[in-house]
Each structure stands twice: as structure tokens, then as C-alpha cells.
Amino acid sequence: MAIFSLAFKSLLNRRFTASLVLLSIALSVSLLLGVERLRVESRNSFANTISATDLVVGARSGAINLLLYSVFRIGDATNNISWKSYEELSRHPLVDWTIPISLGDSHRGYRVMGTDQGYFQHYKYAQKRSLTFHQGQPFEKVYQAVLGHEVARKLGYRLGQDIIIAHGAGKTSFTLHDDKPFRVVGILNATGTPVDRTVHVPLQGIEAIHADWFAGRQVRGLTISADEALERDLTPKAITAFLVGLKSRIATFQVQREINDYRKEPLLAVLPGVALQQLWDLIAVAENALLIITVLVVAVGLIGILTVMLASLNERRREMAILRSVGARPGHILLLVTGESLLLSLIGIALGLLLLYAGLMLAQSYIEAHYGLHLPIGLPSFREWQILGLVGTSAVVIGLIPGYRAYRYSLADGMSIRI
Amino acid sequence: MKCRVAVLLLISLLSLTTVHAEPAQELEWDAMIPEDYRPDKIMAQFGDINALEDDDPRAQKILEELEAAWKEAPVVESLDGKRIKLPGFVVPIEGDGKKLTEFLLVPYYGACIHVPPPPANQTVYVKVPKGDAKIRQAFDTVWVSGVMSAKSFASDLATAGYQIEAEEVTPYE
Amino acid sequence: MPQTAAIEVRNLRFRWRRELPEVLHIKALEVARGERIFIRGASGSGKSTLLALLAGVNLPSGGDVEVLGETVNRLSSARRDHFRSDHIGFIFQLFNLIPYLSVLDNVTLPCRFSRRRKEKATLSGNTLHDEAMRLLAHLDLADDDLIHRPVTELSVGQQQRVATARALIGAPEILIADEPTSALDSDMRQAFLRLLFQECEETGSTLLFVSHDRQLEVLFEQHIALDEINELAQEGV
């Protein structure tokens, strides 16, 4: 259309101002979309971490807390579960399988988790996917370890290598269990879950390395060597938590209630789906705040367009008189000015998308490495298109303001020469 | 000639509709408890309960028997294979960040500690094959339509109880 | 068959707003086709207003304006705009050109709004581009270097000539020039006028030349003083 070609040339003439406004729109749009993508992917990532598990049981604390430390390896347990209680509950007639978990040690910043072989068989993630081995096999002996994909990759470990477990969860530790190294016998495939960042050892292994620890410290003169430890009874006395799979989904509430009412020890059993939902509800406040902020940033960008267009209107009255004289209608003038706003917005949005993808490509690997969050570089989702559509529509509405102004001017001025 | 064509058309139309079978019948949660296991029926056996003191051994016995009945919770097997429509609260089991593929449907909200959890015959295990139930959050109220399977707990536990292969999950207004 | 007059005005009255007094009252004005008429009027005498009325940009508060047989004030605003773009070319005193369009784009501007003029311009098989170049050549502006400069870098005289080419493209029947030479040097004025006459002769357009410059008046066969035909001026309003 002739008008849009005019609009484009008009903008080209005001390149400098136009590109500043363009940049502000682009940045705000990429921010909006980036935040949205982060939100969606975080949710997906959390939801995909655990699957086909009916209950998660830990010492009595809060549901979200339990979920976070046992499944996501975020935070710490406040208390442990006695082995006796665990054994008794795993014998419940409705229980199909259980996976015991013991947390508290680390290896160069990665969590070490004590568990049994059932973990590799029963643990599922991302819609019932099982763990698979990149190399090697599950542990069988006490001083063996299976590494999550990222641990192996980042630290450059191979099968057959020996690693030292440190006490506590920090990246550095002054208390190493260095007399009892563990041999890497298996490396798992990537799952996109905290499993990738975990070092898995048998429960007995955890017991062995703490065999000569009393009240939280190794006592000199009372050290027990690795071999000596093997001769002891390495049945754990306590675990941090356990996962439960039931024979019937419908029995979930009943078993949950029984565990919660268990008189011998204060325990908490949660449904992972429900606890996750509670977690999201908690985060929702922050998410909404972030959304509002990014929306406001876009609004600021659009107001920038409005300002630029309105400010230029006065000096364009001559131009409009000329256009009227060659036959342009007031409606054409409206279209011209609104068209310029629209063009600015559309190009800004397109630029914003480009910026988003560029940013994603740059930051993807860093975010994945440090936060375990995979941000896909796919085409915009339906919701993202909706957001873009909304921004575009707002741009049209914003553009109508100077457009209407110009329309009224051209009606009033006609062809009079207002220099 | 025209008449025959019309009849043929009518028959084919009818057969098309019958392929989709009967429409979903609305079901009430009470109907999912067999007659002889209704708590109120059990209560009736003991006469006027309000007349009993709290520490009366009979009161204790009633509670124990109620709890046992609660645990037993058999299913109404005549509901097996029926296409029904049931409203309830959603307890999520399986899904990704956006949609649920499996959930439990219960008749009341929340996990209150003062009340026993819903018994096995007041809990429905719903599978959404298309996985498109965009349920916003846990304890959302929905209508679930689909074919109900009602197998006794004496059979294989994995398939026991009330289960629905949902054809449609819609918000409850 | 006798052709209708180019312009015929009957009992034209105009006031800006209902509460304001009338500023124009012209009982009769007639311009024949192909005529070249000089309309003399001082600034503020209402000549721009008259032009706007003749062009159909403003509506009279009374009377009729007939252009090429069409009673312009009876048309809808859309049709009036259309009519203007089809049949009338304009040259203003200053700032005739759109700053963000090239010289050629400025010249071909009317053809974007009037299909009739576009067709007439390309009648001989020329493209619009060629036709624009042809007109510019007639106006001594065929210099390649000049054509590609931004319009803001042209001298006033050059700008006026580009405006003239724009007014002429597609051979509109009427050309209205509102003080086109006022910003030019006196020696340029006559030259400009000569070119203008030449082109109008070629296309057979009617020329309405509005100015206060009496020196140019002598070059025209017809002249009218606005003060003489405006009843209100005579009444000493």
C-alpha cells in the first residue's frame, strides 16, 4: 500500500530517533519473552524430575521442604528416619517398592546420595522414563559409585577412577573421607534432572565412611581402615528419606495417612504432585511480580514510540497539507502516522525475538551448567505468540493516538500553509 | 426411489451415532459405595449413638468398625464399563509442567487431618490418554467423563478400584 | 459542444465557524478552460481561503463551487478529495516538497492517489519514472546529480520547479499556484513563469495564479483583484 511505503520512508528519514525507540522495544520484548520462557522451562524441569512415584517419606517437616531436599537436592533435612521404621513400612502390604535415600556428603560440590540398587530399577523421571547407563552398571560392592552425567562430564571422570567423598554439602570441605576412596563403576545418561549432578553410592558405603566417626568427627587413634570397615555390619541405622511405589494408586491416601500417623516415629509422607503444586503456588507470587515488571518495561517502550510520534507531529503539519493537496484524505493521514507507529513496533518486536534467540544461544550452556535448567531454542510457543500478539495490538492502539491527532490536524488545517 | 434413499440415509446416520455409544451418565459419589457398606447403615446397627459417652467401649467399637469398613471399601461392580460423568477435586499424580496425564479424583477438598482420607471407593484413578487436561492447580474442581472400570480389590491391585480412562475433563463451574 | 467552464462560482459565502463573521462573499467568478488568470490579493485578503474552497478542501457556508462541471461542495468529503487529486495540481509558496521522499517520489506523488492521473501519465507507454524525468527536463532539472540529492538540499528555485513538475504530472485540468514565485529572486521569477506557461500550454491546463506581485500581473491576459470580487472587502469589512 502506498501509505505504508510512505510511512517506511518517513521513518527512514528519522533513522536515529527511530532506532533508539526500536532498541527499547526490542529489549523489552526479549526480556518479556525470556522471563516467560524461563518460567515455563523451570516448571517443566521441576515436573520432569520425578515420575511414577506415589509417596515421598521423610522425617516430619514441611511438604515442600521434603520434596526439595529429597528429590531436588536443594536444602537439607532436619532429621532422619530410623532404619527400623523404614523396614517396617516397606513391608506394608500395599507397598510395591521403596527406594531409601541417604544425604549429607558431597564430592567437589556435587551431592553424594546413598541408596540401593532398587534406585536404578524403580526411579523414573519425565513421564515414566527410566535411568539408563551411558557406561558401566549399578554398584554392587560397598566402595563403588555411579555418577550422574554432569558430574562425570564436568570433572572429567571415567570408569575405574577413584573419587574421595567429603563430609558436608559444600564445594570445599576440610573433612574428607580420604581413607576410603570409591571406584566409579557406572556413568548415567543425561536426564536433565538433579540426578545428573549426583554421585550415587550404596547405603553401606555411607555407613562405612562414617564407621570411625563419633559425634560428627573422626577421632584420631580410633580410625578404621577401609577393609576393617567392610568387616562390620554396614546396615544403616538411619536414612534421610525414601520413595514409595504402591500396588494401587487408589491406596495412596490410605498409606499416606498410615505413615503420617505412624506412632513409632514422626514421619511425613507427601504426594510429589501435590507438594510440587504447593511449591509452585509459593513461587507464583514471585513469578507474577516478575511478569508485571516485564510488562511495564514493554509499556515504557511503547510510550517511547508515542512520545517520539507526538513530538514530531507539529513539524509535520506542512507535510500533511501537501499530502492533502495531492488528494490524501484525512483517513490517509491517520493511516500514515499510525502506520509509522505500527512499523516501529513490528520491527521492534521482530528485533526483540532475534535478541531473545541470540541471548539464548549465548546463555544456554551456562544456565544448563549452573542451574541444571535446559532452555530450548525452539520456535515461540502458543502462549509466546499470544504475548507477542498482545504487544502488537497494544502498539496499534498506542499508534492510533498520534494518528488521530494528525487526523484532526489535517481536518483543521486543510491546505493552509502553517510554516 | 426417493423414499428408499431417505431411509438408507437415516439408517447410516443412526449407525454413525450408535458407534459413539450411550452418552455419559452423571454419577454421584454416594452411588459408588455399595448399599450394605454405607456408614449410616452401620451406624444404624448400634442404635442411638448420641446416647453413648465418649469413653463407652461401645463407642470405641463403633469407631473401629467404621474404620475397618472404611478400609474395606469395596466397589459397586455394576458400574464397571459404564460411561459416566463425575465431578470432583483433582490430586495430581503424573504430568509435565503444563498438563496432567494422571490424577486422583476425590469428593472433598484438601487433606484435613481431623477427617479420615477418602476411602478406596471414594477415590478414582483417572488417566487422561490425550494428556490435555490443562488443570491449573491441585484441588481444581472438574468434571471427568469416560468409561469407568470398577474391579474388586480382591483382584490384581494395579487394576483394582475405580479407574476412568477420561474422554473429557472440563472445569466445574 | 461548448465545454463547461473550468471554474464557476455562484454566490459563494464562507465563514470559518458559525459564530464568526463571514470572510468571503463572491457573487460570481468564472474561469474558462485553458485560461491563465492572475488573481491579485494582499496577504490576509482571503485568497488562500478561496483556493481551499475551489479545491474542495473547505466547504462554503453558502453558494456553489462548480469545477469542470462538478458541483464540488455537493460531493462527499471522500469524493471531493478524490476529485481534487484527479483534476487539480497545486504549487505552494514554500516547503512544497515532502522531506523524506526523493525528487522523483515527490513528483509522482499525485499518481499514488489518483489512478486517473497515473494512467494519463503513463499513456504513451512511459513508466511514471520516465514521465517524471521528462517533466523535470522541461523545467531544466534533468541534471542527474540534482535528481538524486535529498530534496532539502535543493535551492528554493529548484524546489519550486520540482513542485511544478508534481503539479503537472498526469496533466490535471486545473493548476492552482499560490504565490509560487514569492520566495524566488526577481530574475528567476520571470523564467519560472515562462516555464509554467509553456507546460500549461502543452497540457491545455487552466492556470490560476494567485499573487500580490504586480510585476507579474502584466504577463497574464486575465486578471482579477480579489478585493474587487469579494463583496465583504468592498463593504470595508
Coordinates of N, CA and C in Angstrom, one line a residue, chain C residues 33-174:
Chain C
R33 N -11.9 27.2 -19.7 CA -10.9 26.2 -19.8 C -9.7 26.8 -20.5
G34 N -8.5 26.4 -20.1 CA -7.3 26.8 -20.8 C -6.9 28.2 -20.5
E35 N -7.7 28.9 -19.7 CA -7.3 30.3 -19.4 C -6.2 30.4 -18.4
R36 N -5.5 31.5 -18.5 CA -4.5 31.8 -17.5 C -4.9 33.0 -16.8
I37 N -5.2 32.9 -15.5 CA -5.8 34.0 -14.8 C -4.9 34.4 -13.6
F38 N -4.7 35.6 -13.4 CA -3.9 36.2 -12.3 C -4.9 36.7 -11.2
I39 N -4.8 36.2 -10.1 CA -5.7 36.7 -9.0 C -4.9 37.4 -8.0
R40 N -5.1 38.8 -8.0 CA -4.3 39.6 -7.1 C -5.0 39.7 -5.8
G41 N -4.2 39.6 -4.7 CA -4.7 39.8 -3.4 C -3.6 39.9 -2.4
A42 N -3.8 40.8 -1.5 CA -2.8 41.0 -0.5 C -2.9 39.9 0.5
S43 N -1.8 39.7 1.3 CA -1.9 38.7 2.3 C -3.0 38.9 3.3
G44 N -3.7 37.9 3.6 CA -4.9 38.1 4.6 C -6.1 38.5 3.9
S45 N -6.1 38.6 2.5 CA -7.3 39.0 1.8 C -8.2 37.9 1.6
G46 N -7.8 36.7 2.0 CA -8.7 35.6 1.8 C -8.4 34.7 0.6
K47 N -7.3 35.0 0.0 CA -7.0 34.2 -1.3 C -6.7 32.8 -1.0
S48 N -6.0 32.5 0.1 CA -5.8 31.1 0.4 C -7.1 30.4 0.7
T49 N -8.0 31.1 1.4 CA -9.3 30.6 1.7 C -10.1 30.2 0.4
L50 N -10.0 31.2 -0.5 CA -10.7 30.9 -1.8 C -10.1 29.7 -2.5
L51 N -8.8 29.6 -2.5 CA -8.2 28.4 -3.1 C -8.7 27.1 -2.5
A52 N -8.7 27.2 -1.2 CA -9.1 26.0 -0.4 C -10.6 25.6 -0.8
L53 N -11.4 26.6 -1.0 CA -12.8 26.4 -1.4 C -12.9 25.8 -2.8
L54 N -12.1 26.4 -3.7 CA -12.1 25.9 -5.1 C -11.6 24.5 -5.1
A55 N -10.7 24.1 -4.3 CA -10.1 22.8 -4.3 C -11.0 21.8 -3.6
G56 N -12.0 22.3 -2.9 CA -12.9 21.4 -2.2 C -12.3 20.9 -0.8
V57 N -11.3 21.6 -0.4 CA -10.8 21.3 0.9 C -11.7 21.8 2.0
N58 N -12.2 23.0 1.8 CA -13.2 23.5 2.8 C -14.5 23.7 2.1
L59 N -15.6 23.7 2.9 CA -16.9 23.8 2.3 C -17.4 25.2 2.5
P60 N -18.1 25.8 1.5 CA -18.7 27.1 1.6 C -19.9 27.1 2.6
S61 N -20.1 28.2 3.2 CA -21.3 28.2 4.1 C -22.5 28.6 3.3
G62 N -22.3 29.0 2.0 CA -23.4 29.3 1.1 C -22.9 29.3 -0.3
G63 N -23.8 29.1 -1.2 CA -23.5 29.2 -2.6 C -22.8 27.9 -3.2
D64 N -22.4 27.9 -4.4 CA -21.9 26.7 -5.0 C -20.5 27.0 -5.7
V65 N -19.7 25.9 -5.7 CA -18.4 26.0 -6.4 C -18.5 24.9 -7.5
E66 N -18.4 25.3 -8.7 CA -18.5 24.3 -9.8 C -17.2 24.2 -10.5
V67 N -16.6 23.0 -10.4 CA -15.3 22.8 -11.1 C -15.5 21.7 -12.2
L68 N -15.1 22.1 -13.4 CA -15.3 21.2 -14.5 C -16.6 20.6 -14.6
G69 N -17.6 21.4 -14.3 CA -19.0 20.9 -14.4 C -19.5 20.2 -13.1
E70 N -18.6 19.9 -12.2 CA -19.0 19.2 -11.0 C -19.2 20.2 -9.8
T71 N -20.3 20.1 -9.2 CA -20.6 21.0 -8.0 C -19.9 20.4 -6.8
V72 N -18.7 20.9 -6.6 CA -17.8 20.3 -5.7 C -18.3 20.2 -4.2
N73 N -19.0 21.3 -3.8 CA -19.4 21.3 -2.5 C -20.6 20.4 -2.2
R74 N -21.1 19.8 -3.2 CA -22.2 18.8 -3.0 C -21.6 17.4 -2.8
L75 N -20.4 17.2 -3.1 CA -19.8 15.9 -3.0 C -19.4 15.5 -1.6
S76 N -19.4 14.2 -1.3 CA -18.9 13.8 0.0 C -17.4 14.1 0.1
S77 N -16.9 14.1 1.4 CA -15.6 14.5 1.6 C -14.6 13.6 0.8
A78 N -14.9 12.3 0.8 CA -14.1 11.4 0.2 C -14.0 11.6 -1.3
R79 N -15.2 11.9 -1.9 CA -15.2 12.2 -3.3 C -14.6 13.5 -3.7
R80 N -14.7 14.5 -2.8 CA -14.0 15.7 -3.0 C -12.5 15.6 -3.0
D81 N -12.0 14.8 -2.1 CA -10.5 14.5 -2.1 C -10.1 13.8 -3.3
H82 N -10.9 12.9 -3.8 CA -10.7 12.2 -5.0 C -10.6 13.1 -6.2
F83 N -11.7 13.9 -6.2 CA -11.8 14.9 -7.3 C -10.6 15.8 -7.4
R84 N -10.2 16.2 -6.3 CA -9.0 17.1 -6.2 C -7.8 16.4 -6.7
S85 N -7.6 15.2 -6.3 CA -6.3 14.6 -6.7 C -6.4 14.2 -8.2
D86 N -7.6 14.0 -8.7 CA -7.8 13.7 -10.2 C -7.6 14.9 -11.1
H87 N -8.1 16.1 -10.6 CA -8.2 17.2 -11.6 C -7.4 18.4 -11.3
I88 N -6.8 18.5 -10.1 CA -6.2 19.8 -9.7 C -4.8 19.5 -9.2
G89 N -3.9 20.4 -9.7 CA -2.5 20.3 -9.3 C -2.2 21.6 -8.5
F90 N -1.3 21.5 -7.4 CA -1.0 22.6 -6.6 C 0.4 23.0 -6.5
I91 N 0.7 24.3 -6.5 CA 2.0 24.7 -6.2 C 1.9 25.7 -5.0
F92 N 2.6 25.5 -4.0 CA 2.5 26.5 -2.8 C 3.7 27.4 -2.9
Q93 N 3.7 28.3 -1.9 CA 4.7 29.3 -1.9 C 6.1 28.7 -1.4
L94 N 6.0 28.0 -0.4 CA 7.2 27.5 0.3 C 7.0 26.0 0.7
F95 N 8.1 25.3 1.0 CA 8.0 24.0 1.5 C 7.0 23.1 0.8
N96 N 7.2 23.0 -0.5 CA 6.3 22.3 -1.3 C 6.5 20.8 -1.2
L97 N 7.7 20.4 -0.8 CA 8.1 19.0 -1.0 C 8.1 18.3 0.3
I98 N 7.9 17.0 0.2 CA 7.9 16.1 1.4 C 9.4 15.7 1.6
P99 N 9.9 16.1 2.8 CA 11.4 16.0 3.0 C 11.9 14.5 3.0
Y100 N 11.1 13.5 3.2 CA 11.7 12.2 3.3 C 11.5 11.4 2.0
L101 N 10.9 12.1 1.0 CA 10.8 11.4 -0.3 C 11.8 12.0 -1.3
S102 N 12.3 11.2 -2.2 CA 13.2 11.6 -3.2 C 12.5 12.6 -4.2
V103 N 13.3 13.2 -5.0 CA 12.8 14.2 -6.0 C 11.7 13.5 -6.9
L104 N 12.1 12.3 -7.4 CA 11.1 11.6 -8.2 C 9.9 11.1 -7.5
D105 N 10.1 10.7 -6.3 CA 8.9 10.3 -5.5 C 8.0 11.4 -5.2
N106 N 8.6 12.6 -5.0 CA 7.8 13.8 -4.8 C 7.0 14.1 -6.1
V107 N 7.6 14.0 -7.2 CA 7.0 14.4 -8.4 C 5.8 13.4 -8.7
T108 N 6.0 12.1 -8.4 CA 5.0 11.1 -8.8 C 3.9 11.0 -7.7
L109 N 4.1 11.7 -6.7 CA 3.1 11.6 -5.5 C 1.7 11.6 -5.9
P110 N 1.2 12.6 -6.7 CA -0.2 12.6 -7.1 C -0.7 11.3 -7.7
C111 N 0.2 10.6 -8.4 CA -0.2 9.4 -9.1 C -0.5 8.3 -8.1
R112 N 0.0 8.4 -6.9 CA -0.3 7.4 -5.9 C -1.7 7.5 -5.4
F113 N -2.3 8.7 -5.5 CA -3.6 9.0 -5.0 C -4.7 9.1 -6.1
S114 N -4.2 9.2 -7.3 CA -5.2 9.4 -8.4 C -4.8 8.4 -9.5
R115 N -5.7 7.4 -9.7 CA -5.4 6.5 -10.8 C -5.5 7.1 -12.1
R116 N -6.4 8.1 -12.2 CA -6.6 8.8 -13.5 C -5.4 9.5 -13.9
R117 N -4.8 10.2 -13.0 CA -3.5 10.9 -13.4 C -2.4 9.9 -13.6
K118 N -2.4 8.8 -13.0 CA -1.4 7.8 -13.2 C -1.5 7.3 -14.6
E119 N -2.7 7.0 -15.0 CA -3.0 6.5 -16.3 C -2.6 7.5 -17.4
K120 N -3.0 8.7 -17.2 CA -2.6 9.8 -18.1 C -1.1 9.9 -18.3
A121 N -0.5 9.8 -17.1 CA 1.0 10.0 -17.2 C 1.7 8.9 -17.9
T122 N 1.1 7.7 -17.8 CA 1.8 6.5 -18.5 C 1.1 6.2 -19.8
L123 N 0.3 7.1 -20.3 CA -0.4 6.9 -21.6 C 0.5 6.5 -22.7
S124 N 1.5 7.2 -22.8 CA 2.4 7.0 -24.0 C 3.3 5.8 -23.9
G125 N 3.0 5.0 -22.9 CA 3.8 3.8 -22.7 C 5.0 4.0 -21.8
N126 N 5.2 5.3 -21.3 CA 6.3 5.6 -20.4 C 6.0 5.0 -19.0
T127 N 7.0 4.8 -18.3 CA 6.8 4.5 -16.9 C 6.6 5.8 -16.2
L128 N 6.1 5.8 -14.9 CA 6.0 7.0 -14.2 C 7.3 7.7 -14.0
H129 N 8.3 6.9 -13.8 CA 9.7 7.4 -13.6 C 10.1 8.2 -14.9
D130 N 9.9 7.7 -16.0 CA 10.2 8.4 -17.3 C 9.5 9.7 -17.4
E131 N 8.2 9.6 -17.1 CA 7.4 10.8 -17.3 C 7.8 11.9 -16.4
A132 N 8.2 11.5 -15.1 CA 8.7 12.5 -14.2 C 10.0 13.1 -14.7
M133 N 10.8 12.3 -15.2 CA 12.1 12.8 -15.8 C 11.8 13.7 -17.0
R134 N 10.8 13.4 -17.7 CA 10.5 14.2 -18.9 C 10.1 15.6 -18.5
L135 N 9.2 15.7 -17.5 CA 8.8 17.0 -17.0 C 9.9 17.8 -16.3
L136 N 10.7 17.1 -15.6 CA 11.8 17.7 -14.9 C 12.8 18.3 -16.0
A137 N 12.9 17.6 -17.1 CA 13.8 18.0 -18.1 C 13.3 19.3 -18.7
H138 N 12.0 19.4 -18.9 CA 11.3 20.6 -19.4 C 11.6 21.7 -18.5
L139 N 11.7 21.4 -17.2 CA 11.9 22.5 -16.2 C 13.3 22.7 -15.9
D140 N 14.2 22.2 -16.8 CA 15.6 22.4 -16.6 C 16.2 21.8 -15.4
L141 N 15.6 20.6 -15.1 CA 16.1 19.9 -13.9 C 16.6 18.5 -14.2
A142 N 17.0 18.3 -15.4 CA 17.3 16.9 -15.7 C 18.7 16.4 -15.2
D143 N 19.4 17.3 -14.6 CA 20.7 17.0 -14.1 C 20.7 15.8 -13.2
D144 N 21.4 14.8 -13.5 CA 21.4 13.6 -12.8 C 21.8 13.8 -11.3
D145 N 22.8 14.6 -11.1 CA 23.3 14.8 -9.7 C 22.2 15.4 -8.9
L146 N 21.5 16.3 -9.5 CA 20.4 17.0 -8.8 C 19.3 16.1 -8.4
I147 N 19.0 15.2 -9.3 CA 17.8 14.3 -9.1 C 18.0 13.5 -7.9
H148 N 19.2 13.1 -7.6 CA 19.4 12.1 -6.6 C 19.8 12.8 -5.2
R149 N 19.8 14.1 -5.2 CA 20.0 14.7 -3.9 C 18.8 14.7 -3.1
P150 N 18.9 14.7 -1.7 CA 17.7 14.8 -0.9 C 17.1 16.2 -1.2
V151 N 15.8 16.2 -1.1 CA 15.1 17.4 -1.6 C 15.4 18.6 -0.7
T152 N 15.8 18.4 0.5 CA 16.1 19.5 1.4 C 17.4 20.2 1.0
E153 N 18.2 19.6 0.1 CA 19.4 20.2 -0.3 C 19.3 21.1 -1.6
L154 N 18.1 21.0 -2.2 CA 17.9 21.8 -3.4 C 17.6 23.3 -3.0
S155 N 17.9 24.2 -4.0 CA 17.6 25.6 -3.7 C 16.1 25.8 -3.8
V156 N 15.7 27.0 -3.4 CA 14.3 27.2 -3.4 C 13.7 27.2 -4.8
G157 N 14.5 27.8 -5.7 CA 14.1 27.8 -7.1 C 13.9 26.3 -7.7
Q158 N 14.9 25.5 -7.3 CA 14.8 24.1 -7.8 C 13.6 23.4 -7.1
Q159 N 13.4 23.7 -5.9 CA 12.3 23.1 -5.2 C 11.0 23.4 -5.9
Q160 N 10.9 24.7 -6.2 CA 9.6 25.2 -6.8 C 9.4 24.5 -8.2
R161 N 10.5 24.2 -8.8 CA 10.3 23.6 -10.2 C 10.0 22.1 -10.0
V162 N 10.5 21.5 -9.0 CA 10.1 20.1 -8.7 C 8.6 20.1 -8.4
A163 N 8.2 21.1 -7.6 CA 6.8 21.2 -7.2 C 5.9 21.4 -8.4
T164 N 6.4 22.1 -9.4 CA 5.7 22.4 -10.6 C 5.5 21.1 -11.4
A165 N 6.6 20.3 -11.4 CA 6.5 19.0 -12.1 C 5.5 18.1 -11.5
R166 N 5.4 18.2 -10.1 CA 4.5 17.4 -9.4 C 3.0 17.8 -9.8
A167 N 2.9 19.2 -9.8 CA 1.6 19.7 -10.1 C 1.1 19.3 -11.5
L168 N 2.1 19.1 -12.4 CA 1.7 18.9 -13.8 C 1.6 17.4 -14.2
I169 N 2.2 16.5 -13.4 CA 2.2 15.1 -13.8 C 0.8 14.6 -14.0
G170 N 0.6 13.8 -15.0 CA -0.7 13.3 -15.3 C -1.7 14.3 -15.8
A171 N -1.2 15.5 -16.2 CA -2.0 16.5 -16.8 C -3.3 16.8 -16.2
P172 N -3.3 17.3 -15.0 CA -4.6 17.7 -14.4 C -5.2 18.9 -15.1
E173 N -6.5 19.0 -15.2 CA -7.1 20.1 -15.9 C -6.9 21.4 -15.4
I174 N -6.7 21.5 -14.0 CA -6.5 22.8 -13.4 C -5.2 22.8 -12.6

